[in-house]
Amino acid sequence: MSTVRVKDAASQLGLSASTLNKWRTQGRGPRFVKLGRTVCYRLSDLEAWLQDQVRSSTSEYDTG
């Protein structure tokens, strides 16, 4: 199981670390793993979240 820290996860997703941090407190974004005080993201969870973001039209909007 490969994991990356917040900064690297954000970079892979094209987001800022602060966006991922904010989303995490709001229950949004990719699933994460808490290892003690360290937040990590499994690469498989990042890929799954990205796949879930695929849309075929700008009128498609996910409210959750």
PDB file with SEQRES, HELIX, SHEET and CRYST1 records, atoms N, CA, C and O in Angstrom:
SEQRES   1 A   64  MET SER THR VAL ARG VAL LYS ASP ALA ALA SER GLN LEU          
SEQRES   2 A   64  GLY LEU SER ALA SER THR LEU ASN LYS TRP ARG THR GLN          
SEQRES   3 A   64  GLY ARG GLY PRO ARG PHE VAL LYS LEU GLY ARG THR VAL          
SEQRES   4 A   64  CYS TYR ARG LEU SER ASP LEU GLU ALA TRP LEU GLN ASP          
SEQRES   5 A   64  GLN VAL ARG SER SER THR SER GLU TYR ASP THR GLY              
HELIX    1 AA1 VAL A    6  LEU A   13  1                                   8    
HELIX    2 AA2 ALA A   17  GLN A   26  1                                  10    
HELIX    3 AA3 LEU A   43  ASP A   52  1                                  10    
SHEET    1 AA1 3 THR A   3  ARG A   5  0                                        
SHEET    2 AA1 3 THR A  38  ARG A  42 -1                                        
SHEET    3 AA1 3 VAL A  33  LEU A  35 -1                                        
CRYST1    1.000    1.000    1.000  90.00  90.00  90.00 P 1           1          
ATOM      1  N   MET A   1       0.858  -1.182   0.000  1.00  0.00           N  
ATOM      2  CA  MET A   1       0.000   0.000   0.000  1.00  0.00           C  
ATOM      3  C   MET A   1       0.896   1.234   0.000  1.00  0.00           C  
ATOM      4  O   MET A   1       1.664   1.455   0.936  1.00  0.00           O  
ATOM      5  N   SER A   2       0.792   2.022  -1.041  1.00  0.00           N  
ATOM      6  CA  SER A   2       1.589   3.236  -1.163  1.00  0.00           C  
ATOM      7  C   SER A   2       0.782   4.431  -0.683  1.00  0.00           C  
ATOM      8  O   SER A   2      -0.379   4.604  -1.055  1.00  0.00           O  
ATOM      9  N   THR A   3       1.412   5.251   0.147  1.00  0.00           N  
ATOM     10  CA  THR A   3       0.749   6.457   0.643  1.00  0.00           C  
ATOM     11  C   THR A   3       1.634   7.669   0.386  1.00  0.00           C  
ATOM     12  O   THR A   3       2.852   7.559   0.243  1.00  0.00           O  
ATOM     13  N   VAL A   4       0.985   8.824   0.334  1.00  0.00           N  
ATOM     14  CA  VAL A   4       1.702  10.097   0.201  1.00  0.00           C  
ATOM     15  C   VAL A   4       1.126  11.064   1.232  1.00  0.00           C  
ATOM     16  O   VAL A   4      -0.023  10.937   1.655  1.00  0.00           O  
ATOM     17  N   ARG A   5       1.928  12.004   1.612  1.00  0.00           N  
ATOM     18  CA  ARG A   5       1.470  13.029   2.555  1.00  0.00           C  
ATOM     19  C   ARG A   5       0.665  14.090   1.827  1.00  0.00           C  
ATOM     20  O   ARG A   5       0.596  14.092   0.597  1.00  0.00           O  
ATOM     21  N   VAL A   6       0.061  14.983   2.578  1.00  0.00           N  
ATOM     22  CA  VAL A   6      -0.867  15.973   2.042  1.00  0.00           C  
ATOM     23  C   VAL A   6      -0.248  16.784   0.908  1.00  0.00           C  
ATOM     24  O   VAL A   6      -0.862  16.944  -0.146  1.00  0.00           O  
ATOM     25  N   LYS A   7       0.949  17.290   1.116  1.00  0.00           N  
ATOM     26  CA  LYS A   7       1.591  18.142   0.103  1.00  0.00           C  
ATOM     27  C   LYS A   7       1.741  17.411  -1.225  1.00  0.00           C  
ATOM     28  O   LYS A   7       1.468  17.978  -2.283  1.00  0.00           O  
ATOM     29  N   ASP A   8       2.176  16.153  -1.172  1.00  0.00           N  
ATOM     30  CA  ASP A   8       2.373  15.377  -2.397  1.00  0.00           C  
ATOM     31  C   ASP A   8       1.040  14.985  -3.027  1.00  0.00           C  
ATOM     32  O   ASP A   8       0.909  14.980  -4.251  1.00  0.00           O  
ATOM     33  N   ALA A   9       0.059  14.660  -2.202  1.00  0.00           N  
ATOM     34  CA  ALA A   9      -1.274  14.330  -2.724  1.00  0.00           C  
ATOM     35  C   ALA A   9      -1.857  15.537  -3.446  1.00  0.00           C  
ATOM     36  O   ALA A   9      -2.401  15.411  -4.543  1.00  0.00           O  
ATOM     37  N   ALA A  10      -1.740  16.701  -2.827  1.00  0.00           N  
ATOM     38  CA  ALA A  10      -2.267  17.919  -3.437  1.00  0.00           C  
ATOM     39  C   ALA A  10      -1.577  18.192  -4.771  1.00  0.00           C  
ATOM     40  O   ALA A  10      -2.228  18.565  -5.747  1.00  0.00           O  
ATOM     41  N   SER A  11      -0.286  18.010  -4.808  1.00  0.00           N  
ATOM     42  CA  SER A  11       0.466  18.231  -6.044  1.00  0.00           C  
ATOM     43  C   SER A  11      -0.003  17.277  -7.145  1.00  0.00           C  
ATOM     44  O   SER A  11      -0.152  17.688  -8.296  1.00  0.00           O  
ATOM     45  N   GLN A  12      -0.231  16.031  -6.806  1.00  0.00           N  
ATOM     46  CA  GLN A  12      -0.688  15.055  -7.803  1.00  0.00           C  
ATOM     47  C   GLN A  12      -2.073  15.403  -8.327  1.00  0.00           C  
ATOM     48  O   GLN A  12      -2.390  15.121  -9.483  1.00  0.00           O  
ATOM     49  N   LEU A  13      -2.904  16.016  -7.479  1.00  0.00           N  
ATOM     50  CA  LEU A  13      -4.263  16.362  -7.884  1.00  0.00           C  
ATOM     51  C   LEU A  13      -4.361  17.754  -8.508  1.00  0.00           C  
ATOM     52  O   LEU A  13      -5.415  18.132  -9.019  1.00  0.00           O  
ATOM     53  N   GLY A  14      -3.276  18.508  -8.469  1.00  0.00           N  
ATOM     54  CA  GLY A  14      -3.304  19.863  -9.007  1.00  0.00           C  
ATOM     55  C   GLY A  14      -4.030  20.830  -8.079  1.00  0.00           C  
ATOM     56  O   GLY A  14      -4.617  21.812  -8.534  1.00  0.00           O  
ATOM     57  N   LEU A  15      -3.989  20.554  -6.788  1.00  0.00           N  
ATOM     58  CA  LEU A  15      -4.645  21.384  -5.777  1.00  0.00           C  
ATOM     59  C   LEU A  15      -3.612  21.883  -4.786  1.00  0.00           C  
ATOM     60  O   LEU A  15      -2.467  21.430  -4.787  1.00  0.00           O  
ATOM     61  N   SER A  16      -4.017  22.811  -3.948  1.00  0.00           N  
ATOM     62  CA  SER A  16      -3.126  23.242  -2.876  1.00  0.00           C  
ATOM     63  C   SER A  16      -3.349  22.347  -1.662  1.00  0.00           C  
ATOM     64  O   SER A  16      -4.414  21.754  -1.494  1.00  0.00           O  
ATOM     65  N   ALA A  17      -2.326  22.264  -0.828  1.00  0.00           N  
ATOM     66  CA  ALA A  17      -2.452  21.487   0.407  1.00  0.00           C  
ATOM     67  C   ALA A  17      -3.550  22.071   1.285  1.00  0.00           C  
ATOM     68  O   ALA A  17      -4.258  21.325   1.961  1.00  0.00           O  
ATOM     69  N   SER A  18      -3.703  23.388   1.286  1.00  0.00           N  
ATOM     70  CA  SER A  18      -4.741  24.004   2.113  1.00  0.00           C  
ATOM     71  C   SER A  18      -6.141  23.620   1.638  1.00  0.00           C  
ATOM     72  O   SER A  18      -7.058  23.496   2.450  1.00  0.00           O  
ATOM     73  N   THR A  19      -6.311  23.432   0.335  1.00  0.00           N  
ATOM     74  CA  THR A  19      -7.610  22.978  -0.176  1.00  0.00           C  
ATOM     75  C   THR A  19      -7.907  21.582   0.333  1.00  0.00           C  
ATOM     76  O   THR A  19      -9.017  21.323   0.797  1.00  0.00           O  
ATOM     77  N   LEU A  20      -6.936  20.668   0.258  1.00  0.00           N  
ATOM     78  CA  LEU A  20      -7.145  19.318   0.773  1.00  0.00           C  
ATOM     79  C   LEU A  20      -7.431  19.335   2.272  1.00  0.00           C  
ATOM     80  O   LEU A  20      -8.295  18.602   2.753  1.00  0.00           O  
ATOM     81  N   ASN A  21      -6.705  20.170   3.004  1.00  0.00           N  
ATOM     82  CA  ASN A  21      -6.931  20.273   4.448  1.00  0.00           C  
ATOM     83  C   ASN A  21      -8.343  20.765   4.751  1.00  0.00           C  
ATOM     84  O   ASN A  21      -9.014  20.232   5.634  1.00  0.00           O  
ATOM     85  N   LYS A  22      -8.786  21.772   4.025  1.00  0.00           N  
ATOM     86  CA  LYS A  22     -10.132  22.316   4.219  1.00  0.00           C  
ATOM     87  C   LYS A  22     -11.187  21.262   3.872  1.00  0.00           C  
ATOM     88  O   LYS A  22     -12.128  21.042   4.634  1.00  0.00           O  
ATOM     89  N   TRP A  23     -11.024  20.623   2.734  1.00  0.00           N  
ATOM     90  CA  TRP A  23     -11.987  19.607   2.312  1.00  0.00           C  
ATOM     91  C   TRP A  23     -12.078  18.484   3.340  1.00  0.00           C  
ATOM     92  O   TRP A  23     -13.164  17.972   3.613  1.00  0.00           O  
ATOM     93  N   ARG A  24     -10.937  18.105   3.906  1.00  0.00           N  
ATOM     94  CA  ARG A  24     -10.923  17.025   4.890  1.00  0.00           C  
ATOM     95  C   ARG A  24     -11.775  17.378   6.101  1.00  0.00           C  
ATOM     96  O   ARG A  24     -12.482  16.520   6.630  1.00  0.00           O  
ATOM     97  N   THR A  25     -11.716  18.623   6.544  1.00  0.00           N  
ATOM     98  CA  THR A  25     -12.523  19.031   7.697  1.00  0.00           C  
ATOM     99  C   THR A  25     -14.001  19.139   7.334  1.00  0.00           C  
ATOM    100  O   THR A  25     -14.864  19.082   8.210  1.00  0.00           O  
ATOM    101  N   GLN A  26     -14.292  19.295   6.043  1.00  0.00           N  
ATOM    102  CA  GLN A  26     -15.677  19.397   5.574  1.00  0.00           C  
ATOM    103  C   GLN A  26     -16.241  18.046   5.127  1.00  0.00           C  
ATOM    104  O   GLN A  26     -17.404  17.959   4.734  1.00  0.00           O  
ATOM    105  N   GLY A  27     -15.427  17.000   5.186  1.00  0.00           N  
ATOM    106  CA  GLY A  27     -15.879  15.687   4.759  1.00  0.00           C  
ATOM    107  C   GLY A  27     -15.930  15.528   3.249  1.00  0.00           C  
ATOM    108  O   GLY A  27     -16.662  14.683   2.735  1.00  0.00           O  
ATOM    109  N   ARG A  28     -15.157  16.337   2.540  1.00  0.00           N  
ATOM    110  CA  ARG A  28     -15.097  16.293   1.079  1.00  0.00           C  
ATOM    111  C   ARG A  28     -13.757  15.724   0.641  1.00  0.00           C  
ATOM    112  O   ARG A  28     -12.892  15.433   1.467  1.00  0.00           O  
ATOM    113  N   GLY A  29     -13.597  15.572  -0.660  1.00  0.00           N  
ATOM    114  CA  GLY A  29     -12.311  15.158  -1.214  1.00  0.00           C  
ATOM    115  C   GLY A  29     -12.044  13.678  -1.063  1.00  0.00           C  
ATOM    116  O   GLY A  29     -12.921  12.911  -0.665  1.00  0.00           O  
ATOM    117  N   PRO A  30     -10.819  13.283  -1.387  1.00  0.00           N  
ATOM    118  CA  PRO A  30     -10.457  11.870  -1.338  1.00  0.00           C  
ATOM    119  C   PRO A  30     -10.411  11.335   0.091  1.00  0.00           C  
ATOM    120  O   PRO A  30     -10.209  12.083   1.047  1.00  0.00           O  
ATOM    121  N   ARG A  31     -10.602  10.029   0.210  1.00  0.00           N  
ATOM    122  CA  ARG A  31     -10.457   9.375   1.509  1.00  0.00           C  
ATOM    123  C   ARG A  31      -9.019   9.526   1.969  1.00  0.00           C  
ATOM    124  O   ARG A  31      -8.111   9.646   1.147  1.00  0.00           O  
ATOM    125  N   PHE A  32      -8.808   9.520   3.267  1.00  0.00           N  
ATOM    126  CA  PHE A  32      -7.463   9.682   3.817  1.00  0.00           C  
ATOM    127  C   PHE A  32      -7.229   8.693   4.946  1.00  0.00           C  
ATOM    128  O   PHE A  32      -8.156   8.051   5.440  1.00  0.00           O  
ATOM    129  N   VAL A  33      -5.970   8.587   5.341  1.00  0.00           N  
ATOM    130  CA  VAL A  33      -5.554   7.703   6.422  1.00  0.00           C  
ATOM    131  C   VAL A  33      -4.869   8.560   7.472  1.00  0.00           C  
ATOM    132  O   VAL A  33      -4.054   9.422   7.142  1.00  0.00           O  
ATOM    133  N   LYS A  34      -5.193   8.327   8.721  1.00  0.00           N  
ATOM    134  CA  LYS A  34      -4.555   9.059   9.815  1.00  0.00           C  
ATOM    135  C   LYS A  34      -3.601   8.102  10.521  1.00  0.00           C  
ATOM    136  O   LYS A  34      -4.030   7.102  11.096  1.00  0.00           O  
ATOM    137  N   LEU A  35      -2.337   8.405  10.477  1.00  0.00           N  
ATOM    138  CA  LEU A  35      -1.301   7.604  11.132  1.00  0.00           C  
ATOM    139  C   LEU A  35      -0.727   8.429  12.274  1.00  0.00           C  
ATOM    140  O   LEU A  35       0.202   9.213  12.081  1.00  0.00           O  
ATOM    141  N   GLY A  36      -1.281   8.248  13.449  1.00  0.00           N  
ATOM    142  CA  GLY A  36      -0.920   9.118  14.566  1.00  0.00           C  
ATOM    143  C   GLY A  36      -1.434  10.511  14.263  1.00  0.00           C  
ATOM    144  O   GLY A  36      -2.637  10.708  14.096  1.00  0.00           O  
ATOM    145  N   ARG A  37      -0.539  11.469  14.192  1.00  0.00           N  
ATOM    146  CA  ARG A  37      -0.919  12.841  13.851  1.00  0.00           C  
ATOM    147  C   ARG A  37      -0.752  13.140  12.364  1.00  0.00           C  
ATOM    148  O   ARG A  37      -1.126  14.216  11.896  1.00  0.00           O  
ATOM    149  N   THR A  38      -0.194  12.196  11.631  1.00  0.00           N  
ATOM    150  CA  THR A  38       0.109  12.408  10.222  1.00  0.00           C  
ATOM    151  C   THR A  38      -1.059  11.975   9.343  1.00  0.00           C  
ATOM    152  O   THR A  38      -1.591  10.875   9.486  1.00  0.00           O  
ATOM    153  N   VAL A  39      -1.440  12.856   8.440  1.00  0.00           N  
ATOM    154  CA  VAL A  39      -2.481  12.538   7.462  1.00  0.00           C  
ATOM    155  C   VAL A  39      -1.804  12.095   6.175  1.00  0.00           C  
ATOM    156  O   VAL A  39      -0.908  12.766   5.664  1.00  0.00           O  
ATOM    157  N   CYS A  40      -2.247  10.959   5.664  1.00  0.00           N  
ATOM    158  CA  CYS A  40      -1.720  10.429   4.412  1.00  0.00           C  
ATOM    159  C   CYS A  40      -2.878  10.064   3.500  1.00  0.00           C  
ATOM    160  O   CYS A  40      -4.013   9.889   3.941  1.00  0.00           O  
ATOM    161  N   TYR A  41      -2.565   9.955   2.230  1.00  0.00           N  
ATOM    162  CA  TYR A  41      -3.535   9.527   1.229  1.00  0.00           C  
ATOM    163  C   TYR A  41      -2.976   8.310   0.524  1.00  0.00           C  
ATOM    164  O   TYR A  41      -1.824   8.315   0.089  1.00  0.00           O  
ATOM    165  N   ARG A  42      -3.782   7.265   0.406  1.00  0.00           N  
ATOM    166  CA  ARG A  42      -3.375   6.103  -0.379  1.00  0.00           C  
ATOM    167  C   ARG A  42      -3.502   6.479  -1.852  1.00  0.00           C  
ATOM    168  O   ARG A  42      -4.476   7.114  -2.257  1.00  0.00           O  
ATOM    169  N   LEU A  43      -2.531   6.091  -2.635  1.00  0.00           N  
ATOM    170  CA  LEU A  43      -2.568   6.401  -4.068  1.00  0.00           C  
ATOM    171  C   LEU A  43      -3.818   5.830  -4.713  1.00  0.00           C  
ATOM    172  O   LEU A  43      -4.389   6.451  -5.610  1.00  0.00           O  
ATOM    173  N   SER A  44      -4.249   4.668  -4.274  1.00  0.00           N  
ATOM    174  CA  SER A  44      -5.462   4.057  -4.832  1.00  0.00           C  
ATOM    175  C   SER A  44      -6.697   4.913  -4.525  1.00  0.00           C  
ATOM    176  O   SER A  44      -7.610   4.990  -5.348  1.00  0.00           O  
ATOM    177  N   ASP A  45      -6.735   5.557  -3.353  1.00  0.00           N  
ATOM    178  CA  ASP A  45      -7.865   6.431  -3.016  1.00  0.00           C  
ATOM    179  C   ASP A  45      -7.847   7.713  -3.845  1.00  0.00           C  
ATOM    180  O   ASP A  45      -8.904   8.221  -4.219  1.00  0.00           O  
ATOM    181  N   LEU A  46      -6.659   8.238  -4.136  1.00  0.00           N  
ATOM    182  CA  LEU A  46      -6.562   9.421  -4.990  1.00  0.00           C  
ATOM    183  C   LEU A  46      -7.064   9.101  -6.395  1.00  0.00           C  
ATOM    184  O   LEU A  46      -7.806   9.881  -6.990  1.00  0.00           O  
ATOM    185  N   GLU A  47      -6.655   7.955  -6.914  1.00  0.00           N  
ATOM    186  CA  GLU A  47      -7.086   7.552  -8.254  1.00  0.00           C  
ATOM    187  C   GLU A  47      -8.594   7.324  -8.300  1.00  0.00           C  
ATOM    188  O   GLU A  47      -9.254   7.720  -9.261  1.00  0.00           O  
ATOM    189  N   ALA A  48      -9.140   6.688  -7.264  1.00  0.00           N  
ATOM    190  CA  ALA A  48     -10.587   6.433  -7.214  1.00  0.00           C  
ATOM    191  C   ALA A  48     -11.356   7.745  -7.145  1.00  0.00           C  
ATOM    192  O   ALA A  48     -12.383   7.896  -7.807  1.00  0.00           O  
ATOM    193  N   TRP A  49     -10.873   8.693  -6.352  1.00  0.00           N  
ATOM    194  CA  TRP A  49     -11.550   9.983  -6.227  1.00  0.00           C  
ATOM    195  C   TRP A  49     -11.511  10.736  -7.558  1.00  0.00           C  
ATOM    196  O   TRP A  49     -12.507  11.323  -7.980  1.00  0.00           O  
ATOM    197  N   LEU A  50     -10.355  10.712  -8.209  1.00  0.00           N  
ATOM    198  CA  LEU A  50     -10.246  11.367  -9.517  1.00  0.00           C  
ATOM    199  C   LEU A  50     -11.218  10.750 -10.514  1.00  0.00           C  
ATOM    200  O   LEU A  50     -11.883  11.467 -11.262  1.00  0.00           O  
ATOM    201  N   GLN A  51     -11.301   9.442 -10.526  1.00  0.00           N  
ATOM    202  CA  GLN A  51     -12.212   8.757 -11.440  1.00  0.00           C  
ATOM    203  C   GLN A  51     -13.651   9.177 -11.175  1.00  0.00           C  
ATOM    204  O   GLN A  51     -14.444   9.305 -12.108  1.00  0.00           O  
ATOM    205  N   ASP A  52     -13.987   9.390  -9.921  1.00  0.00           N  
ATOM    206  CA  ASP A  52     -15.339   9.785  -9.548  1.00  0.00           C  
ATOM    207  C   ASP A  52     -15.660  11.226  -9.963  1.00  0.00           C  
ATOM    208  O   ASP A  52     -16.828  11.614  -9.991  1.00  0.00           O  
ATOM    209  N   GLN A  53     -14.640  12.014 -10.283  1.00  0.00           N  
ATOM    210  CA  GLN A  53     -14.843  13.414 -10.665  1.00  0.00           C  
ATOM    211  C   GLN A  53     -15.107  13.585 -12.156  1.00  0.00           C  
ATOM    212  O   GLN A  53     -15.393  14.694 -12.607  1.00  0.00           O  
ATOM    213  N   VAL A  54     -15.015  12.514 -12.919  1.00  0.00           N  
ATOM    214  CA  VAL A  54     -15.184  12.592 -14.370  1.00  0.00           C  
ATOM    215  C   VAL A  54     -16.622  12.996 -14.701  1.00  0.00           C  
ATOM    216  O   VAL A  54     -17.574  12.407 -14.189  1.00  0.00           O  
ATOM    217  N   ARG A  55     -16.767  13.986 -15.543  1.00  0.00           N  
ATOM    218  CA  ARG A  55     -18.069  14.480 -15.993  1.00  0.00           C  
ATOM    219  C   ARG A  55     -18.059  14.572 -17.510  1.00  0.00           C  
ATOM    220  O   ARG A  55     -17.002  14.715 -18.125  1.00  0.00           O  
ATOM    221  N   SER A  56     -19.220  14.491 -18.099  1.00  0.00           N  
ATOM    222  CA  SER A  56     -19.300  14.622 -19.552  1.00  0.00           C  
ATOM    223  C   SER A  56     -19.885  15.969 -19.958  1.00  0.00           C  
ATOM    224  O   SER A  56     -19.944  16.290 -21.145  1.00  0.00           O  
ATOM    225  N   SER A  57     -20.317  16.756 -18.980  1.00  0.00           N  
ATOM    226  CA  SER A  57     -20.897  18.054 -19.272  1.00  0.00           C  
ATOM    227  C   SER A  57     -20.686  18.982 -18.074  1.00  0.00           C  
ATOM    228  O   SER A  57     -20.647  18.535 -16.928  1.00  0.00           O  
ATOM    229  N   THR A  58     -20.551  20.275 -18.358  1.00  0.00           N  
ATOM    230  CA  THR A  58     -20.412  21.233 -17.265  1.00  0.00           C  
ATOM    231  C   THR A  58     -21.704  21.390 -16.489  1.00  0.00           C  
ATOM    232  O   THR A  58     -21.698  21.921 -15.379  1.00  0.00           O  
ATOM    233  N   SER A  59     -22.823  20.929 -17.062  1.00  0.00           N  
ATOM    234  CA  SER A  59     -24.092  21.034 -16.347  1.00  0.00           C  
ATOM    235  C   SER A  59     -24.236  19.934 -15.291  1.00  0.00           C  
ATOM    236  O   SER A  59     -25.131  20.001 -14.448  1.00  0.00           O  
ATOM    237  N   GLU A  60     -23.360  18.921 -15.331  1.00  0.00           N  
ATOM    238  CA  GLU A  60     -23.373  17.889 -14.292  1.00  0.00           C  
ATOM    239  C   GLU A  60     -22.708  18.471 -13.069  1.00  0.00           C  
ATOM    240  O   GLU A  60     -21.566  18.927 -13.132  1.00  0.00           O  
ATOM    241  N   TYR A  61     -23.413  18.456 -11.957  1.00  0.00           N  
ATOM    242  CA  TYR A  61     -22.860  19.032 -10.743  1.00  0.00           C  
ATOM    243  C   TYR A  61     -23.185  18.111  -9.584  1.00  0.00           C  
ATOM    244  O   TYR A  61     -24.337  17.725  -9.386  1.00  0.00           O  
ATOM    245  N   ASP A  62     -22.178  17.767  -8.833  1.00  0.00           N  
ATOM    246  CA  ASP A  62     -22.353  16.908  -7.673  1.00  0.00           C  
ATOM    247  C   ASP A  62     -22.485  17.788  -6.447  1.00  0.00           C  
ATOM    248  O   ASP A  62     -21.536  18.482  -6.080  1.00  0.00           O  
ATOM    249  N   THR A  63     -23.636  17.772  -5.811  1.00  0.00           N  
ATOM    250  CA  THR A  63     -23.875  18.623  -4.640  1.00  0.00           C  
ATOM    251  C   THR A  63     -23.318  18.017  -3.363  1.00  0.00           C  
ATOM    252  O   THR A  63     -23.310  18.686  -2.329  1.00  0.00           O  
ATOM    253  N   GLY A  64     -22.857  16.786  -3.397  1.00  0.00           N  
ATOM    254  CA  GLY A  64     -22.353  16.137  -2.190  1.00  0.00           C  
ATOM    255  C   GLY A  64     -20.912  16.124  -2.207  1.00  0.00           C  
ATOM    256  O   GLY A  64     -20.288  15.619  -1.273  1.00  0.00           O  
TER     257      GLY A  64                                                      
END                                                                             
